[in-house]
């Protein structure tokens, strides 16, 4: 079982470039999440999707967009990358909103 | 003030020691609580859920005190492999709120 798979694992971008982080889960989970983790800040929720066809903003949505492509996949897009978006990004999923979440192994993103 | 607060540590303890972490939360409406473990440069992994009656899983015991709004994690007989960061997590409505983590280092 792969669980939650994120691609890419590492990426370096220049300011102003765009890119999409991919996330897929094979656990038939309904809810999916994108977090960023920065030193001293803990995990902060960017966007989430409670179920297929819905997306909602989290704590730090500015500069990001998401797409819940289908039940398995939830992508995060940076339209115009900024150095402040340098971070480790985690995707997570769970069966329903009150359940603990399973995390992917992260994408390390650096923006120069 | 952060919704979930933890002492960042590090807690440096010898093998075999007992160590306890506390975590406070500010939203009295938080419904559920969890402890996650995160190894360096790895993803967080669920360690255990926290129940009002307290729960134990091997060497790990979690407690919830709703009146004082804190949760705790007790690790007995610490192993070198317990070295990690422990994240306290509260479920508020439909979102998990993570503490910044408490770092534990177990030495021989």
GROMACS .gro file of C-alpha atoms in nm:
model
  220
    1UNK     CA    1   0.000   0.000   0.000
    2UNK     CA    2   0.149   0.333  -0.105
    3UNK     CA    3  -0.076   0.542   0.124
    4UNK     CA    4  -0.028   0.909   0.038
    5UNK     CA    5   0.213   0.983  -0.244
    6UNK     CA    6   0.353   1.328  -0.315
    7UNK     CA    7   0.550   1.442  -0.616
    8UNK     CA    8   0.802   1.588  -0.656
    9UNK     CA    9   1.006   1.527  -0.340
   10UNK     CA   10   1.234   1.824  -0.403
   11UNK     CA   11   1.205   2.132  -0.621
   12UNK     CA   12   1.393   2.457  -0.668
   13UNK     CA   13   1.213   2.744  -0.838
   14UNK     CA   14   1.293   3.100  -0.928
   15UNK     CA   15   1.072   3.381  -0.804
   16UNK     CA   16   0.772   3.421  -1.031
   17UNK     CA   17   0.774   3.067  -1.167
   18UNK     CA   18   0.468   2.850  -1.130
   19UNK     CA   19   0.439   2.488  -1.037
   20UNK     CA   20   0.193   2.225  -0.919
   21UNK     CA   21   0.253   1.985  -0.635
   22UNK     CA   22   0.078   1.654  -0.682
   23UNK     CA   23  -0.079   1.434  -0.416
   24UNK     CA   24  -0.258   1.103  -0.452
   25UNK     CA   25  -0.395   0.859  -0.195
   26UNK     CA   26  -0.502   0.501  -0.245
   27UNK     CA   27  -0.694   0.454   0.080
   28UNK     CA   28  -1.031   0.567  -0.059
   29UNK     CA   29  -1.027   0.858   0.184
   30UNK     CA   30  -1.284   1.133   0.146
   31UNK     CA   31  -1.087   1.425   0.291
   32UNK     CA   32  -0.753   1.562   0.176
   33UNK     CA   33  -0.532   1.843   0.304
   34UNK     CA   34  -0.231   2.053   0.215
   35UNK     CA   35  -0.001   2.186   0.490
   36UNK     CA   36   0.322   2.374   0.500
   37UNK     CA   37   0.574   2.328   0.777
   38UNK     CA   38   0.826   2.598   0.868
   39UNK     CA   39   1.075   2.608   1.157
   40UNK     CA   40   0.909   2.728   1.477
   41UNK     CA   41   0.568   2.750   1.312
   42UNK     CA   42   0.446   2.393   1.312
   43UNK     CA   43   0.216   2.258   1.045
   44UNK     CA   44  -0.020   2.516   0.902
   45UNK     CA   45  -0.318   2.428   0.688
   46UNK     CA   46  -0.320   2.585   0.342
   47UNK     CA   47  -0.631   2.432   0.184
   48UNK     CA   48  -0.840   2.126   0.235
   49UNK     CA   49  -1.104   1.924   0.057
   50UNK     CA   50  -1.363   1.765   0.282
   51UNK     CA   51  -1.496   1.555  -0.003
   52UNK     CA   52  -1.465   1.520  -0.377
   53UNK     CA   53  -1.586   1.837  -0.545
   54UNK     CA   54  -1.530   2.071  -0.249
   55UNK     CA   55  -1.233   2.281  -0.142
   56UNK     CA   56  -1.194   2.528   0.144
   57UNK     CA   57  -0.930   2.770   0.263
   58UNK     CA   58  -0.720   2.693   0.563
   59UNK     CA   59  -0.504   2.919   0.776
   60UNK     CA   60  -0.259   3.035   0.507
   61UNK     CA   61  -0.422   3.013   0.160
   62UNK     CA   62  -0.278   3.327   0.000
   63UNK     CA   63  -0.060   3.258  -0.302
   64UNK     CA   64  -0.197   2.907  -0.353
   65UNK     CA   65  -0.474   2.734  -0.543
   66UNK     CA   66  -0.594   2.376  -0.523
   67UNK     CA   67  -0.782   2.128  -0.736
   68UNK     CA   68  -0.954   1.814  -0.614
   69UNK     CA   69  -0.923   1.633  -0.943
   70UNK     CA   70  -1.105   1.321  -0.825
   71UNK     CA   71  -1.136   1.129  -0.501
   72UNK     CA   72  -0.773   1.017  -0.516
   73UNK     CA   73  -0.594   1.333  -0.619
   74UNK     CA   74  -0.555   1.678  -0.467
   75UNK     CA   75  -0.308   1.919  -0.625
   76UNK     CA   76  -0.158   2.243  -0.493
   77UNK     CA   77  -0.055   2.516  -0.734
   78UNK     CA   78   0.175   2.810  -0.686
   79UNK     CA   79   0.094   3.056  -0.965
   80UNK     CA   80   0.382   3.296  -0.902
   81UNK     CA   81   0.628   3.159  -0.651
   82UNK     CA   82   0.774   3.387  -0.386
   83UNK     CA   83   1.070   3.327  -0.151
   84UNK     CA   84   0.824   3.329   0.144
   85UNK     CA   85   0.680   3.008   0.003
   86UNK     CA   86   1.003   2.821   0.062
   87UNK     CA   87   0.889   2.543   0.291
   88UNK     CA   88   0.819   2.175   0.331
   89UNK     CA   89   0.476   2.087   0.199
   90UNK     CA   90   0.277   1.792   0.328
   91UNK     CA   91  -0.033   1.637   0.183
   92UNK     CA   92  -0.259   1.435   0.413
   93UNK     CA   93  -0.582   1.241   0.390
   94UNK     CA   94  -0.838   1.085   0.619
   95UNK     CA   95  -1.162   0.896   0.589
   96UNK     CA   96  -1.369   1.173   0.746
   97UNK     CA   97  -1.314   1.507   0.912
   98UNK     CA   98  -1.296   1.378   1.270
   99UNK     CA   99  -1.040   1.109   1.199
  100UNK     CA  100  -0.660   1.130   1.233
  101UNK     CA  101  -0.478   1.204   0.911
  102UNK     CA  102  -0.220   1.009   0.715
  103UNK     CA  103   0.062   1.212   0.567
  104UNK     CA  104   0.271   1.189   0.254
  105UNK     CA  105   0.646   1.215   0.294
  106UNK     CA  106   0.662   1.579   0.191
  107UNK     CA  107   0.786   1.806  -0.085
  108UNK     CA  108   1.083   2.029  -0.007
  109UNK     CA  109   1.041   2.347  -0.208
  110UNK     CA  110   1.299   2.625  -0.233
  111UNK     CA  111   1.228   2.951  -0.410
  112UNK     CA  112   1.522   3.168  -0.500
  113UNK     CA  113  -0.151   3.312   2.148
  114UNK     CA  114  -0.127   2.985   1.958
  115UNK     CA  115  -0.425   2.752   1.974
  116UNK     CA  116  -0.205   2.459   2.071
  117UNK     CA  117   0.110   2.524   2.271
  118UNK     CA  118   0.396   2.295   2.355
  119UNK     CA  119   0.735   2.331   2.517
  120UNK     CA  120   0.975   2.297   2.222
  121UNK     CA  121   1.240   2.127   2.438
  122UNK     CA  122   1.471   1.961   2.370
  123UNK     CA  123   1.422   1.707   2.643
  124UNK     CA  124   1.746   1.513   2.679
  125UNK     CA  125   1.694   1.193   2.876
  126UNK     CA  126   1.895   0.873   2.930
  127UNK     CA  127   1.775   0.538   2.807
  128UNK     CA  128   1.529   0.385   3.049
  129UNK     CA  129   1.405   0.717   3.183
  130UNK     CA  130   1.044   0.824   3.208
  131UNK     CA  131   0.960   1.151   3.036
  132UNK     CA  132   0.638   1.350   3.015
  133UNK     CA  133   0.525   1.620   2.775
  134UNK     CA  134   0.238   1.857   2.831
  135UNK     CA  135   0.042   2.053   2.579
  136UNK     CA  136  -0.223   2.320   2.632
  137UNK     CA  137  -0.504   2.418   2.398
  138UNK     CA  138  -0.709   2.735   2.395
  139UNK     CA  139  -1.030   2.631   2.218
  140UNK     CA  140  -1.257   2.463   2.471
  141UNK     CA  141  -1.470   2.335   2.182
  142UNK     CA  142  -1.191   2.112   2.052
  143UNK     CA  143  -1.342   1.773   2.001
  144UNK     CA  144  -1.055   1.528   1.976
  145UNK     CA  145  -0.686   1.517   2.041
  146UNK     CA  146  -0.392   1.322   1.907
  147UNK     CA  147  -0.020   1.282   1.950
  148UNK     CA  148   0.185   1.253   1.635
  149UNK     CA  149   0.552   1.164   1.609
  150UNK     CA  150   0.779   1.325   1.353
  151UNK     CA  151   1.132   1.210   1.280
  152UNK     CA  152   1.385   1.449   1.134
  153UNK     CA  153   1.300   1.531   0.771
  154UNK     CA  154   1.011   1.285   0.770
  155UNK     CA  155   0.634   1.313   0.769
  156UNK     CA  156   0.426   1.321   1.089
  157UNK     CA  157   0.284   0.984   1.189
  158UNK     CA  158  -0.002   0.919   1.427
  159UNK     CA  159   0.126   0.792   1.760
  160UNK     CA  160  -0.201   0.771   1.948
  161UNK     CA  161  -0.537   0.929   2.001
  162UNK     CA  162  -0.612   1.086   2.338
  163UNK     CA  163  -0.929   0.999   2.525
  164UNK     CA  164  -1.086   1.165   2.827
  165UNK     CA  165  -1.047   0.848   3.029
  166UNK     CA  166  -0.679   0.828   2.942
  167UNK     CA  167  -0.529   0.558   2.726
  168UNK     CA  168  -0.219   0.348   2.717
  169UNK     CA  169  -0.033   0.184   2.432
  170UNK     CA  170   0.265  -0.012   2.555
  171UNK     CA  171   0.514   0.234   2.703
  172UNK     CA  172   0.305   0.534   2.603
  173UNK     CA  173   0.024   0.686   2.808
  174UNK     CA  174  -0.188   0.982   2.700
  175UNK     CA  175  -0.415   1.185   2.925
  176UNK     CA  176  -0.667   1.459   2.860
  177UNK     CA  177  -0.776   1.716   3.117
  178UNK     CA  178  -1.064   1.915   2.970
  179UNK     CA  179  -1.113   2.129   3.279
  180UNK     CA  180  -0.756   2.262   3.257
  181UNK     CA  181  -0.737   2.228   2.878
  182UNK     CA  182  -0.421   2.027   2.857
  183UNK     CA  183  -0.313   1.692   2.731
  184UNK     CA  184  -0.008   1.494   2.824
  185UNK     CA  185   0.208   1.215   2.688
  186UNK     CA  186   0.411   0.991   2.919
  187UNK     CA  187   0.684   0.769   2.781
  188UNK     CA  188   0.820   0.501   3.012
  189UNK     CA  189   1.147   0.312   2.972
  190UNK     CA  190   1.269   0.545   2.697
  191UNK     CA  191   1.449   0.388   2.402
  192UNK     CA  192   1.702   0.547   2.169
  193UNK     CA  193   1.444   0.500   1.893
  194UNK     CA  194   1.201   0.728   2.078
  195UNK     CA  195   1.418   1.026   1.978
  196UNK     CA  196   1.188   1.241   1.763
  197UNK     CA  197   0.962   1.543   1.776
  198UNK     CA  198   0.620   1.486   1.932
  199UNK     CA  199   0.334   1.694   1.795
  200UNK     CA  200   0.026   1.769   2.000
  201UNK     CA  201  -0.283   1.802   1.781
  202UNK     CA  202  -0.637   1.926   1.847
  203UNK     CA  203  -0.935   1.873   1.620
  204UNK     CA  204  -1.146   2.189   1.591
  205UNK     CA  205  -1.464   2.141   1.390
  206UNK     CA  206  -1.314   2.003   1.071
  207UNK     CA  207  -0.949   2.097   1.099
  208UNK     CA  208  -0.649   1.965   1.285
  209UNK     CA  209  -0.449   2.229   1.472
  210UNK     CA  210  -0.088   2.129   1.530
  211UNK     CA  211   0.144   2.239   1.803
  212UNK     CA  212   0.498   2.321   1.702
  213UNK     CA  213   0.628   2.004   1.863
  214UNK     CA  214   0.843   1.893   2.154
  215UNK     CA  215   1.180   1.748   2.068
  216UNK     CA  216   1.298   1.442   2.260
  217UNK     CA  217   1.655   1.316   2.251
  218UNK     CA  218   1.727   0.988   2.428
  219UNK     CA  219   2.096   0.921   2.493
  220UNK     CA  220   2.276   0.596   2.583
   0.00000   0.00000   0.00000
